[in-house]
Amino acid sequence: MTNELLFIAQSIILSLFVFLALRLGKAALVAFISVLCLLSNLFILKQITLFGFAATCCDAYTIGVVLGLNLLQEYYGKSTAQKTIVISFVLLICYTIMSLMQLAYIPNVHDLAQPHFAYILSSMPRITAASLMVYLFVQYVDSLLYAWLRTLLQGNYLVARVWFSLSITQLLDTILFSFFGLYGLVDNLFELICISYGIKLIAIALTTPFIALSRRFRQAEDV
């Protein structure tokens, strides 16, 4: 149960950091969301066994991103959330270009890191391209869905709104990214999709109860 306990701990810790960033203000939350996007793309290739099934270890980061974006939209408006999506998009492009430049450097005879960098970063252009396309589409859907739910429920039922929005958008994210980014790179793609979405639902269940406390974390004004 080591991986399962680590996953539960990771989901809870990431949620706490999301709320800590919210406490520090809008700029901190925008920065933290961007960091989570980069971490998600960096760790996507690591395959683990979770609850007896093959999975990747980056699903908690994706949940953290959408949770943070929903909190931004809730407290700072739709335009702020959309601007954060653009910022994350630009940083992912920068990350991809820097990864390619890192690999292009010719190592000297004393270097031991190049093969490891090559293994991790050589798949980054494809993964990041898929991530960028899916990220923009899914977050746009999430923005519209969350705004519609907020209007429909007149700003009430925050936890239910976030849970429903996360559940729908993460289903889209899992299916689209798995096909565009991981096809041919992992074994048993259909199983990975099913398990990855199931794991995300567990992460959502672990994180959404904290949302009821989010108003206590938020500062009255940004600093």
mmCIF file with all atom_site columns, C-alpha atoms in Angstrom:
data_model
loop_
_atom_site.group_PDB
_atom_site.id
_atom_site.type_symbol
_atom_site.label_atom_id
_atom_site.label_alt_id
_atom_site.label_comp_id
_atom_site.label_asym_id
_atom_site.label_entity_id
_atom_site.label_seq_id
_atom_site.pdbx_PDB_ins_code
_atom_site.Cartn_x
_atom_site.Cartn_y
_atom_site.Cartn_z
_atom_site.occupancy
_atom_site.B_iso_or_equiv
_atom_site.pdbx_formal_charge
_atom_site.auth_seq_id
_atom_site.auth_comp_id
_atom_site.auth_asym_id
_atom_site.auth_atom_id
_atom_site.pdbx_PDB_model_num
ATOM 1   C CA . MET A 1 1   ? 0.000   0.000  0.000   1.00 0.00 ? 1   MET A CA 1
ATOM 2   C CA . THR A 1 2   ? 3.035   2.307  -0.179  1.00 0.00 ? 2   THR A CA 1
ATOM 3   C CA . ASN A 1 3   ? 2.026   3.898  -3.502  1.00 0.00 ? 3   ASN A CA 1
ATOM 4   C CA . GLU A 1 4   ? -1.578  4.297  -2.355  1.00 0.00 ? 4   GLU A CA 1
ATOM 5   C CA . LEU A 1 5   ? -0.559  6.042  0.854   1.00 0.00 ? 5   LEU A CA 1
ATOM 6   C CA . LEU A 1 6   ? 1.834   8.271  -1.076  1.00 0.00 ? 6   LEU A CA 1
ATOM 7   C CA . PHE A 1 7   ? -0.925  9.168  -3.527  1.00 0.00 ? 7   PHE A CA 1
ATOM 8   C CA . ILE A 1 8   ? -3.355  10.082 -0.748  1.00 0.00 ? 8   ILE A CA 1
ATOM 9   C CA . ALA A 1 9   ? -0.663  12.119 1.008   1.00 0.00 ? 9   ALA A CA 1
ATOM 10  C CA . GLN A 1 10  ? 0.299   13.828 -2.268  1.00 0.00 ? 10  GLN A CA 1
ATOM 11  C CA . SER A 1 11  ? -3.307  14.815 -3.024  1.00 0.00 ? 11  SER A CA 1
ATOM 12  C CA . ILE A 1 12  ? -3.837  16.261 0.432   1.00 0.00 ? 12  ILE A CA 1
ATOM 13  C CA . ILE A 1 13  ? -0.497  18.094 0.484   1.00 0.00 ? 13  ILE A CA 1
ATOM 14  C CA . LEU A 1 14  ? -1.108  19.603 -2.956  1.00 0.00 ? 14  LEU A CA 1
ATOM 15  C CA . SER A 1 15  ? -4.562  20.762 -1.831  1.00 0.00 ? 15  SER A CA 1
ATOM 16  C CA . LEU A 1 16  ? -3.061  22.411 1.230   1.00 0.00 ? 16  LEU A CA 1
ATOM 17  C CA . PHE A 1 17  ? -0.491  24.173 -0.941  1.00 0.00 ? 17  PHE A CA 1
ATOM 18  C CA . VAL A 1 18  ? -3.260  25.392 -3.266  1.00 0.00 ? 18  VAL A CA 1
ATOM 19  C CA . PHE A 1 19  ? -5.020  26.950 -0.298  1.00 0.00 ? 19  PHE A CA 1
ATOM 20  C CA . LEU A 1 20  ? -1.742  28.332 1.067   1.00 0.00 ? 20  LEU A CA 1
ATOM 21  C CA . ALA A 1 21  ? -1.208  30.012 -2.317  1.00 0.00 ? 21  ALA A CA 1
ATOM 22  C CA . LEU A 1 22  ? -4.774  31.347 -2.122  1.00 0.00 ? 22  LEU A CA 1
ATOM 23  C CA . ARG A 1 23  ? -3.964  32.751 1.296   1.00 0.00 ? 23  ARG A CA 1
ATOM 24  C CA . LEU A 1 24  ? -0.864  34.472 -0.092  1.00 0.00 ? 24  LEU A CA 1
ATOM 25  C CA . GLY A 1 25  ? -2.957  36.104 -2.802  1.00 0.00 ? 25  GLY A CA 1
ATOM 26  C CA . LYS A 1 26  ? -3.881  35.973 -6.464  1.00 0.00 ? 26  LYS A CA 1
ATOM 27  C CA . ALA A 1 27  ? -0.313  36.215 -7.789  1.00 0.00 ? 27  ALA A CA 1
ATOM 28  C CA . ALA A 1 28  ? 0.842   33.292 -5.631  1.00 0.00 ? 28  ALA A CA 1
ATOM 29  C CA . LEU A 1 29  ? -2.035  31.108 -6.799  1.00 0.00 ? 29  LEU A CA 1
ATOM 30  C CA . VAL A 1 30  ? -1.344  31.937 -10.460 1.00 0.00 ? 30  VAL A CA 1
ATOM 31  C CA . ALA A 1 31  ? 2.343   31.063 -9.966  1.00 0.00 ? 31  ALA A CA 1
ATOM 32  C CA . PHE A 1 32  ? 1.541   27.798 -8.176  1.00 0.00 ? 32  PHE A CA 1
ATOM 33  C CA . ILE A 1 33  ? -0.865  26.685 -10.913 1.00 0.00 ? 33  ILE A CA 1
ATOM 34  C CA . SER A 1 34  ? 1.879   27.303 -13.479 1.00 0.00 ? 34  SER A CA 1
ATOM 35  C CA . VAL A 1 35  ? 4.350   25.230 -11.442 1.00 0.00 ? 35  VAL A CA 1
ATOM 36  C CA . LEU A 1 36  ? 1.854   22.357 -11.239 1.00 0.00 ? 36  LEU A CA 1
ATOM 37  C CA . CYS A 1 37  ? 1.439   22.419 -15.028 1.00 0.00 ? 37  CYS A CA 1
ATOM 38  C CA . LEU A 1 38  ? 5.199   22.033 -15.476 1.00 0.00 ? 38  LEU A CA 1
ATOM 39  C CA . LEU A 1 39  ? 5.450   19.256 -12.875 1.00 0.00 ? 39  LEU A CA 1
ATOM 40  C CA . SER A 1 40  ? 2.594   17.369 -14.512 1.00 0.00 ? 40  SER A CA 1
ATOM 41  C CA . ASN A 1 41  ? 4.388   17.336 -17.866 1.00 0.00 ? 41  ASN A CA 1
ATOM 42  C CA . LEU A 1 42  ? 7.729   16.415 -16.310 1.00 0.00 ? 42  LEU A CA 1
ATOM 43  C CA . PHE A 1 43  ? 6.474   13.394 -14.352 1.00 0.00 ? 43  PHE A CA 1
ATOM 44  C CA . ILE A 1 44  ? 3.963   12.021 -16.873 1.00 0.00 ? 44  ILE A CA 1
ATOM 45  C CA . LEU A 1 45  ? 6.299   9.264  -18.128 1.00 0.00 ? 45  LEU A CA 1
ATOM 46  C CA . LYS A 1 46  ? 6.763   7.584  -14.743 1.00 0.00 ? 46  LYS A CA 1
ATOM 47  C CA . GLN A 1 47  ? 4.471   4.558  -14.595 1.00 0.00 ? 47  GLN A CA 1
ATOM 48  C CA . ILE A 1 48  ? 3.450   3.083  -11.250 1.00 0.00 ? 48  ILE A CA 1
ATOM 49  C CA . THR A 1 49  ? 1.095   0.478  -9.842  1.00 0.00 ? 49  THR A CA 1
ATOM 50  C CA . LEU A 1 50  ? -1.766  2.076  -7.942  1.00 0.00 ? 50  LEU A CA 1
ATOM 51  C CA . PHE A 1 51  ? -4.609  0.075  -6.384  1.00 0.00 ? 51  PHE A CA 1
ATOM 52  C CA . GLY A 1 52  ? -3.393  -2.902 -8.407  1.00 0.00 ? 52  GLY A CA 1
ATOM 53  C CA . PHE A 1 53  ? -3.462  -1.155 -11.795 1.00 0.00 ? 53  PHE A CA 1
ATOM 54  C CA . ALA A 1 54  ? -0.956  0.567  -14.070 1.00 0.00 ? 54  ALA A CA 1
ATOM 55  C CA . ALA A 1 55  ? -1.086  4.352  -13.721 1.00 0.00 ? 55  ALA A CA 1
ATOM 56  C CA . THR A 1 56  ? 1.030   7.488  -13.963 1.00 0.00 ? 56  THR A CA 1
ATOM 57  C CA . CYS A 1 57  ? 1.985   9.497  -10.926 1.00 0.00 ? 57  CYS A CA 1
ATOM 58  C CA . CYS A 1 58  ? 0.982   12.961 -12.167 1.00 0.00 ? 58  CYS A CA 1
ATOM 59  C CA . ASP A 1 59  ? -2.811  12.868 -11.825 1.00 0.00 ? 59  ASP A CA 1
ATOM 60  C CA . ALA A 1 60  ? -2.788  14.752 -8.518  1.00 0.00 ? 60  ALA A CA 1
ATOM 61  C CA . TYR A 1 61  ? -1.010  17.670 -10.219 1.00 0.00 ? 61  TYR A CA 1
ATOM 62  C CA . THR A 1 62  ? -3.760  17.929 -12.823 1.00 0.00 ? 62  THR A CA 1
ATOM 63  C CA . ILE A 1 63  ? -6.421  18.023 -10.116 1.00 0.00 ? 63  ILE A CA 1
ATOM 64  C CA . GLY A 1 64  ? -4.453  20.740 -8.341  1.00 0.00 ? 64  GLY A CA 1
ATOM 65  C CA . VAL A 1 65  ? -4.362  22.837 -11.516 1.00 0.00 ? 65  VAL A CA 1
ATOM 66  C CA . VAL A 1 66  ? -8.123  22.708 -12.099 1.00 0.00 ? 66  VAL A CA 1
ATOM 67  C CA . LEU A 1 67  ? -8.853  23.206 -8.393  1.00 0.00 ? 67  LEU A CA 1
ATOM 68  C CA . GLY A 1 68  ? -6.657  26.298 -8.396  1.00 0.00 ? 68  GLY A CA 1
ATOM 69  C CA . LEU A 1 69  ? -8.275  27.657 -11.565 1.00 0.00 ? 69  LEU A CA 1
ATOM 70  C CA . ASN A 1 70  ? -11.760 27.167 -10.130 1.00 0.00 ? 70  ASN A CA 1
ATOM 71  C CA . LEU A 1 71  ? -10.764 29.011 -6.951  1.00 0.00 ? 71  LEU A CA 1
ATOM 72  C CA . LEU A 1 72  ? -9.308  31.822 -9.060  1.00 0.00 ? 72  LEU A CA 1
ATOM 73  C CA . GLN A 1 73  ? -12.548 32.092 -10.992 1.00 0.00 ? 73  GLN A CA 1
ATOM 74  C CA . GLU A 1 74  ? -14.608 31.922 -7.808  1.00 0.00 ? 74  GLU A CA 1
ATOM 75  C CA . TYR A 1 75  ? -12.777 34.709 -5.981  1.00 0.00 ? 75  TYR A CA 1
ATOM 76  C CA . TYR A 1 76  ? -11.045 36.767 -8.677  1.00 0.00 ? 76  TYR A CA 1
ATOM 77  C CA . GLY A 1 77  ? -13.257 36.367 -11.732 1.00 0.00 ? 77  GLY A CA 1
ATOM 78  C CA . LYS A 1 78  ? -13.364 34.492 -15.016 1.00 0.00 ? 78  LYS A CA 1
ATOM 79  C CA . SER A 1 79  ? -10.894 36.820 -16.741 1.00 0.00 ? 79  SER A CA 1
ATOM 80  C CA . THR A 1 80  ? -8.212  36.090 -14.123 1.00 0.00 ? 80  THR A CA 1
ATOM 81  C CA . ALA A 1 81  ? -8.634  32.334 -14.584 1.00 0.00 ? 81  ALA A CA 1
ATOM 82  C CA . GLN A 1 82  ? -8.434  32.681 -18.374 1.00 0.00 ? 82  GLN A CA 1
ATOM 83  C CA . LYS A 1 83  ? -5.315  34.859 -18.109 1.00 0.00 ? 83  LYS A CA 1
ATOM 84  C CA . THR A 1 84  ? -3.719  32.180 -15.899 1.00 0.00 ? 84  THR A CA 1
ATOM 85  C CA . ILE A 1 85  ? -4.415  29.592 -18.591 1.00 0.00 ? 85  ILE A CA 1
ATOM 86  C CA . VAL A 1 86  ? -2.565  31.779 -21.093 1.00 0.00 ? 86  VAL A CA 1
ATOM 87  C CA . ILE A 1 87  ? 0.360   32.278 -18.673 1.00 0.00 ? 87  ILE A CA 1
ATOM 88  C CA . SER A 1 88  ? 0.643   28.524 -18.105 1.00 0.00 ? 88  SER A CA 1
ATOM 89  C CA . PHE A 1 89  ? 0.456   27.966 -21.868 1.00 0.00 ? 89  PHE A CA 1
ATOM 90  C CA . VAL A 1 90  ? 3.382   30.349 -22.488 1.00 0.00 ? 90  VAL A CA 1
ATOM 91  C CA . LEU A 1 91  ? 5.468   28.750 -19.724 1.00 0.00 ? 91  LEU A CA 1
ATOM 92  C CA . LEU A 1 92  ? 4.871   25.266 -21.155 1.00 0.00 ? 92  LEU A CA 1
ATOM 93  C CA . ILE A 1 93  ? 6.098   26.471 -24.561 1.00 0.00 ? 93  ILE A CA 1
ATOM 94  C CA . CYS A 1 94  ? 9.196   27.954 -22.899 1.00 0.00 ? 94  CYS A CA 1
ATOM 95  C CA . TYR A 1 95  ? 9.739   24.676 -21.036 1.00 0.00 ? 95  TYR A CA 1
ATOM 96  C CA . THR A 1 96  ? 9.575   22.706 -24.282 1.00 0.00 ? 96  THR A CA 1
ATOM 97  C CA . ILE A 1 97  ? 12.042  24.978 -26.090 1.00 0.00 ? 97  ILE A CA 1
ATOM 98  C CA . MET A 1 98  ? 14.482  24.924 -23.167 1.00 0.00 ? 98  MET A CA 1
ATOM 99  C CA . SER A 1 99  ? 14.228  21.108 -23.015 1.00 0.00 ? 99  SER A CA 1
ATOM 100 C CA . LEU A 1 100 ? 15.232  20.863 -26.691 1.00 0.00 ? 100 LEU A CA 1
ATOM 101 C CA . MET A 1 101 ? 18.097  23.303 -26.176 1.00 0.00 ? 101 MET A CA 1
ATOM 102 C CA . GLN A 1 102 ? 19.261  21.335 -23.133 1.00 0.00 ? 102 GLN A CA 1
ATOM 103 C CA . LEU A 1 103 ? 19.498  18.192 -25.257 1.00 0.00 ? 103 LEU A CA 1
ATOM 104 C CA . ALA A 1 104 ? 21.253  20.036 -28.078 1.00 0.00 ? 104 ALA A CA 1
ATOM 105 C CA . TYR A 1 105 ? 24.290  20.864 -25.929 1.00 0.00 ? 105 TYR A CA 1
ATOM 106 C CA . ILE A 1 106 ? 27.170  18.455 -26.610 1.00 0.00 ? 106 ILE A CA 1
ATOM 107 C CA . PRO A 1 107 ? 28.290  16.923 -23.291 1.00 0.00 ? 107 PRO A CA 1
ATOM 108 C CA . ASN A 1 108 ? 31.957  16.558 -22.417 1.00 0.00 ? 108 ASN A CA 1
ATOM 109 C CA . VAL A 1 109 ? 33.650  13.310 -21.463 1.00 0.00 ? 109 VAL A CA 1
ATOM 110 C CA . HIS A 1 110 ? 32.976  13.835 -17.749 1.00 0.00 ? 110 HIS A CA 1
ATOM 111 C CA . ASP A 1 111 ? 29.211  14.206 -18.142 1.00 0.00 ? 111 ASP A CA 1
ATOM 112 C CA . LEU A 1 112 ? 27.012  11.418 -16.804 1.00 0.00 ? 112 LEU A CA 1
ATOM 113 C CA . ALA A 1 113 ? 23.620  13.138 -17.010 1.00 0.00 ? 113 ALA A CA 1
ATOM 114 C CA . GLN A 1 114 ? 23.030  13.387 -20.768 1.00 0.00 ? 114 GLN A CA 1
ATOM 115 C CA . PRO A 1 115 ? 21.517  9.886  -21.259 1.00 0.00 ? 115 PRO A CA 1
ATOM 116 C CA . HIS A 1 116 ? 19.104  10.494 -18.397 1.00 0.00 ? 116 HIS A CA 1
ATOM 117 C CA . PHE A 1 117 ? 18.121  13.928 -19.694 1.00 0.00 ? 117 PHE A CA 1
ATOM 118 C CA . ALA A 1 118 ? 17.704  12.449 -23.172 1.00 0.00 ? 118 ALA A CA 1
ATOM 119 C CA . TYR A 1 119 ? 15.385  9.714  -21.908 1.00 0.00 ? 119 TYR A CA 1
ATOM 120 C CA . ILE A 1 120 ? 13.218  12.127 -19.919 1.00 0.00 ? 120 ILE A CA 1
ATOM 121 C CA . LEU A 1 121 ? 13.218  15.140 -22.233 1.00 0.00 ? 121 LEU A CA 1
ATOM 122 C CA . SER A 1 122 ? 13.241  13.518 -25.689 1.00 0.00 ? 122 SER A CA 1
ATOM 123 C CA . SER A 1 123 ? 9.507   12.801 -25.458 1.00 0.00 ? 123 SER A CA 1
ATOM 124 C CA . MET A 1 124 ? 8.738   16.264 -24.115 1.00 0.00 ? 124 MET A CA 1
ATOM 125 C CA . PRO A 1 125 ? 7.863   17.950 -27.459 1.00 0.00 ? 125 PRO A CA 1
ATOM 126 C CA . ARG A 1 126 ? 5.115   15.431 -28.222 1.00 0.00 ? 126 ARG A CA 1
ATOM 127 C CA . ILE A 1 127 ? 3.844   15.276 -24.644 1.00 0.00 ? 127 ILE A CA 1
ATOM 128 C CA . THR A 1 128 ? 3.902   19.043 -24.243 1.00 0.00 ? 128 THR A CA 1
ATOM 129 C CA . ALA A 1 129 ? 2.227   19.630 -27.617 1.00 0.00 ? 129 ALA A CA 1
ATOM 130 C CA . ALA A 1 130 ? -0.552  17.234 -26.619 1.00 0.00 ? 130 ALA A CA 1
ATOM 131 C CA . SER A 1 131 ? -0.701  18.801 -23.184 1.00 0.00 ? 131 SER A CA 1
ATOM 132 C CA . LEU A 1 132 ? -0.987  22.307 -24.634 1.00 0.00 ? 132 LEU A CA 1
ATOM 133 C CA . MET A 1 133 ? -3.826  21.405 -26.994 1.00 0.00 ? 133 MET A CA 1
ATOM 134 C CA . VAL A 1 134 ? -5.749  19.439 -24.404 1.00 0.00 ? 134 VAL A CA 1
ATOM 135 C CA . TYR A 1 135 ? -5.018  21.932 -21.620 1.00 0.00 ? 135 TYR A CA 1
ATOM 136 C CA . LEU A 1 136 ? -6.387  24.880 -23.565 1.00 0.00 ? 136 LEU A CA 1
ATOM 137 C CA . PHE A 1 137 ? -9.494  22.999 -24.657 1.00 0.00 ? 137 PHE A CA 1
ATOM 138 C CA . VAL A 1 138 ? -10.255 21.417 -21.276 1.00 0.00 ? 138 VAL A CA 1
ATOM 139 C CA . GLN A 1 139 ? -9.661  24.589 -19.291 1.00 0.00 ? 139 GLN A CA 1
ATOM 140 C CA . TYR A 1 140 ? -11.842 26.552 -21.706 1.00 0.00 ? 140 TYR A CA 1
ATOM 141 C CA . VAL A 1 141 ? -14.609 23.983 -21.197 1.00 0.00 ? 141 VAL A CA 1
ATOM 142 C CA . ASP A 1 142 ? -14.048 24.125 -17.434 1.00 0.00 ? 142 ASP A CA 1
ATOM 143 C CA . SER A 1 143 ? -14.243 27.925 -17.459 1.00 0.00 ? 143 SER A CA 1
ATOM 144 C CA . LEU A 1 144 ? -17.568 27.878 -19.315 1.00 0.00 ? 144 LEU A CA 1
ATOM 145 C CA . LEU A 1 145 ? -18.974 25.003 -17.260 1.00 0.00 ? 145 LEU A CA 1
ATOM 146 C CA . TYR A 1 146 ? -17.976 26.513 -13.931 1.00 0.00 ? 146 TYR A CA 1
ATOM 147 C CA . ALA A 1 147 ? -19.361 29.926 -14.890 1.00 0.00 ? 147 ALA A CA 1
ATOM 148 C CA . TRP A 1 148 ? -22.641 28.291 -15.973 1.00 0.00 ? 148 TRP A CA 1
ATOM 149 C CA . LEU A 1 149 ? -22.905 26.336 -12.725 1.00 0.00 ? 149 LEU A CA 1
ATOM 150 C CA . ARG A 1 150 ? -22.139 29.457 -10.688 1.00 0.00 ? 150 ARG A CA 1
ATOM 151 C CA . THR A 1 151 ? -24.926 31.345 -12.430 1.00 0.00 ? 151 THR A CA 1
ATOM 152 C CA . LEU A 1 152 ? -27.360 28.420 -12.285 1.00 0.00 ? 152 LEU A CA 1
ATOM 153 C CA . LEU A 1 153 ? -26.842 27.889 -8.559  1.00 0.00 ? 153 LEU A CA 1
ATOM 154 C CA . GLN A 1 154 ? -26.615 31.623 -7.818  1.00 0.00 ? 154 GLN A CA 1
ATOM 155 C CA . GLY A 1 155 ? -23.183 31.333 -6.248  1.00 0.00 ? 155 GLY A CA 1
ATOM 156 C CA . ASN A 1 156 ? -24.260 28.644 -3.782  1.00 0.00 ? 156 ASN A CA 1
ATOM 157 C CA . TYR A 1 157 ? -23.027 25.037 -3.303  1.00 0.00 ? 157 TYR A CA 1
ATOM 158 C CA . LEU A 1 158 ? -19.352 25.806 -3.934  1.00 0.00 ? 158 LEU A CA 1
ATOM 159 C CA . VAL A 1 159 ? -18.153 22.282 -3.123  1.00 0.00 ? 159 VAL A CA 1
ATOM 160 C CA . ALA A 1 160 ? -20.752 20.662 -5.420  1.00 0.00 ? 160 ALA A CA 1
ATOM 161 C CA . ARG A 1 161 ? -19.907 23.061 -8.261  1.00 0.00 ? 161 ARG A CA 1
ATOM 162 C CA . VAL A 1 162 ? -16.188 22.359 -8.034  1.00 0.00 ? 162 VAL A CA 1
ATOM 163 C CA . TRP A 1 163 ? -16.727 18.601 -7.711  1.00 0.00 ? 163 TRP A CA 1
ATOM 164 C CA . PHE A 1 164 ? -19.004 18.431 -10.757 1.00 0.00 ? 164 PHE A CA 1
ATOM 165 C CA . SER A 1 165 ? -16.752 20.673 -12.834 1.00 0.00 ? 165 SER A CA 1
ATOM 166 C CA . LEU A 1 166 ? -13.636 18.684 -11.925 1.00 0.00 ? 166 LEU A CA 1
ATOM 167 C CA . SER A 1 167 ? -15.312 15.353 -12.648 1.00 0.00 ? 167 SER A CA 1
ATOM 168 C CA . ILE A 1 168 ? -16.470 16.354 -16.134 1.00 0.00 ? 168 ILE A CA 1
ATOM 169 C CA . THR A 1 169 ? -13.349 18.189 -17.245 1.00 0.00 ? 169 THR A CA 1
ATOM 170 C CA . GLN A 1 170 ? -10.986 15.515 -15.956 1.00 0.00 ? 170 GLN A CA 1
ATOM 171 C CA . LEU A 1 171 ? -12.839 12.878 -17.961 1.00 0.00 ? 171 LEU A CA 1
ATOM 172 C CA . LEU A 1 172 ? -12.214 14.968 -21.077 1.00 0.00 ? 172 LEU A CA 1
ATOM 173 C CA . ASP A 1 173 ? -8.611  15.616 -20.079 1.00 0.00 ? 173 ASP A CA 1
ATOM 174 C CA . THR A 1 174 ? -7.861  11.945 -19.420 1.00 0.00 ? 174 THR A CA 1
ATOM 175 C CA . ILE A 1 175 ? -9.293  10.681 -22.706 1.00 0.00 ? 175 ILE A CA 1
ATOM 176 C CA . LEU A 1 176 ? -7.834  13.368 -24.951 1.00 0.00 ? 176 LEU A CA 1
ATOM 177 C CA . PHE A 1 177 ? -4.366  13.538 -23.417 1.00 0.00 ? 177 PHE A CA 1
ATOM 178 C CA . SER A 1 178 ? -3.994  9.761  -23.274 1.00 0.00 ? 178 SER A CA 1
ATOM 179 C CA . PHE A 1 179 ? -4.659  9.443  -27.012 1.00 0.00 ? 179 PHE A CA 1
ATOM 180 C CA . PHE A 1 180 ? -2.649  12.456 -28.175 1.00 0.00 ? 180 PHE A CA 1
ATOM 181 C CA . GLY A 1 181 ? 0.236   12.303 -25.701 1.00 0.00 ? 181 GLY A CA 1
ATOM 182 C CA . LEU A 1 182 ? 0.700   8.707  -24.579 1.00 0.00 ? 182 LEU A CA 1
ATOM 183 C CA . TYR A 1 183 ? -0.414  6.501  -27.471 1.00 0.00 ? 183 TYR A CA 1
ATOM 184 C CA . GLY A 1 184 ? 2.486   4.177  -28.250 1.00 0.00 ? 184 GLY A CA 1
ATOM 185 C CA . LEU A 1 185 ? 4.450   5.220  -25.154 1.00 0.00 ? 185 LEU A CA 1
ATOM 186 C CA . VAL A 1 186 ? 2.583   3.209  -22.510 1.00 0.00 ? 186 VAL A CA 1
ATOM 187 C CA . ASP A 1 187 ? 1.136   -0.280 -22.319 1.00 0.00 ? 187 ASP A CA 1
ATOM 188 C CA . ASN A 1 188 ? -2.643  -0.859 -22.420 1.00 0.00 ? 188 ASN A CA 1
ATOM 189 C CA . LEU A 1 189 ? -3.887  2.656  -23.128 1.00 0.00 ? 189 LEU A CA 1
ATOM 190 C CA . PHE A 1 190 ? -7.558  1.877  -22.463 1.00 0.00 ? 190 PHE A CA 1
ATOM 191 C CA . GLU A 1 191 ? -6.753  0.490  -19.022 1.00 0.00 ? 191 GLU A CA 1
ATOM 192 C CA . LEU A 1 192 ? -4.601  3.526  -18.329 1.00 0.00 ? 192 LEU A CA 1
ATOM 193 C CA . ILE A 1 193 ? -7.495  5.841  -19.242 1.00 0.00 ? 193 ILE A CA 1
ATOM 194 C CA . CYS A 1 194 ? -9.947  4.007  -16.990 1.00 0.00 ? 194 CYS A CA 1
ATOM 195 C CA . ILE A 1 195 ? -7.556  3.761  -14.076 1.00 0.00 ? 195 ILE A CA 1
ATOM 196 C CA . SER A 1 196 ? -6.266  7.299  -14.485 1.00 0.00 ? 196 SER A CA 1
ATOM 197 C CA . TYR A 1 197 ? -9.799  8.694  -14.396 1.00 0.00 ? 197 TYR A CA 1
ATOM 198 C CA . GLY A 1 198 ? -10.681 6.524  -11.414 1.00 0.00 ? 198 GLY A CA 1
ATOM 199 C CA . ILE A 1 199 ? -7.596  7.788  -9.596  1.00 0.00 ? 199 ILE A CA 1
ATOM 200 C CA . LYS A 1 200 ? -8.537  11.364 -10.453 1.00 0.00 ? 200 LYS A CA 1
ATOM 201 C CA . LEU A 1 201 ? -12.003 10.782 -8.980  1.00 0.00 ? 201 LEU A CA 1
ATOM 202 C CA . ILE A 1 202 ? -10.338 9.607  -5.775  1.00 0.00 ? 202 ILE A CA 1
ATOM 203 C CA . ALA A 1 203 ? -8.121  12.705 -5.787  1.00 0.00 ? 203 ALA A CA 1
ATOM 204 C CA . ILE A 1 204 ? -11.176 14.900 -6.368  1.00 0.00 ? 204 ILE A CA 1
ATOM 205 C CA . ALA A 1 205 ? -12.935 13.217 -3.447  1.00 0.00 ? 205 ALA A CA 1
ATOM 206 C CA . LEU A 1 206 ? -9.884  13.888 -1.258  1.00 0.00 ? 206 LEU A CA 1
ATOM 207 C CA . THR A 1 207 ? -9.501  17.540 -2.251  1.00 0.00 ? 207 THR A CA 1
ATOM 208 C CA . THR A 1 208 ? -13.013 18.935 -2.625  1.00 0.00 ? 208 THR A CA 1
ATOM 209 C CA . PRO A 1 209 ? -13.914 18.779 1.106   1.00 0.00 ? 209 PRO A CA 1
ATOM 210 C CA . PHE A 1 210 ? -11.204 21.384 1.707   1.00 0.00 ? 210 PHE A CA 1
ATOM 211 C CA . ILE A 1 211 ? -12.999 23.810 -0.617  1.00 0.00 ? 211 ILE A CA 1
ATOM 212 C CA . ALA A 1 212 ? -15.588 24.548 2.061   1.00 0.00 ? 212 ALA A CA 1
ATOM 213 C CA . LEU A 1 213 ? -12.752 26.142 4.048   1.00 0.00 ? 213 LEU A CA 1
ATOM 214 C CA . SER A 1 214 ? -11.376 28.164 1.132   1.00 0.00 ? 214 SER A CA 1
ATOM 215 C CA . ARG A 1 215 ? -13.031 31.425 2.194   1.00 0.00 ? 215 ARG A CA 1
ATOM 216 C CA . ARG A 1 216 ? -11.052 31.276 5.418   1.00 0.00 ? 216 ARG A CA 1
ATOM 217 C CA . PHE A 1 217 ? -7.816  31.002 3.472   1.00 0.00 ? 217 PHE A CA 1
ATOM 218 C CA . ARG A 1 218 ? -8.505  33.895 1.169   1.00 0.00 ? 218 ARG A CA 1
ATOM 219 C CA . GLN A 1 219 ? -7.216  37.312 2.136   1.00 0.00 ? 219 GLN A CA 1
ATOM 220 C CA . ALA A 1 220 ? -9.609  40.236 2.045   1.00 0.00 ? 220 ALA A CA 1
ATOM 221 C CA . GLU A 1 221 ? -7.303  42.011 -0.395  1.00 0.00 ? 221 GLU A CA 1
ATOM 222 C CA . ASP A 1 222 ? -4.346  40.997 -2.496  1.00 0.00 ? 222 ASP A CA 1
ATOM 223 C CA . VAL A 1 223 ? -0.946  42.142 -1.329  1.00 0.00 ? 223 VAL A CA 1
#
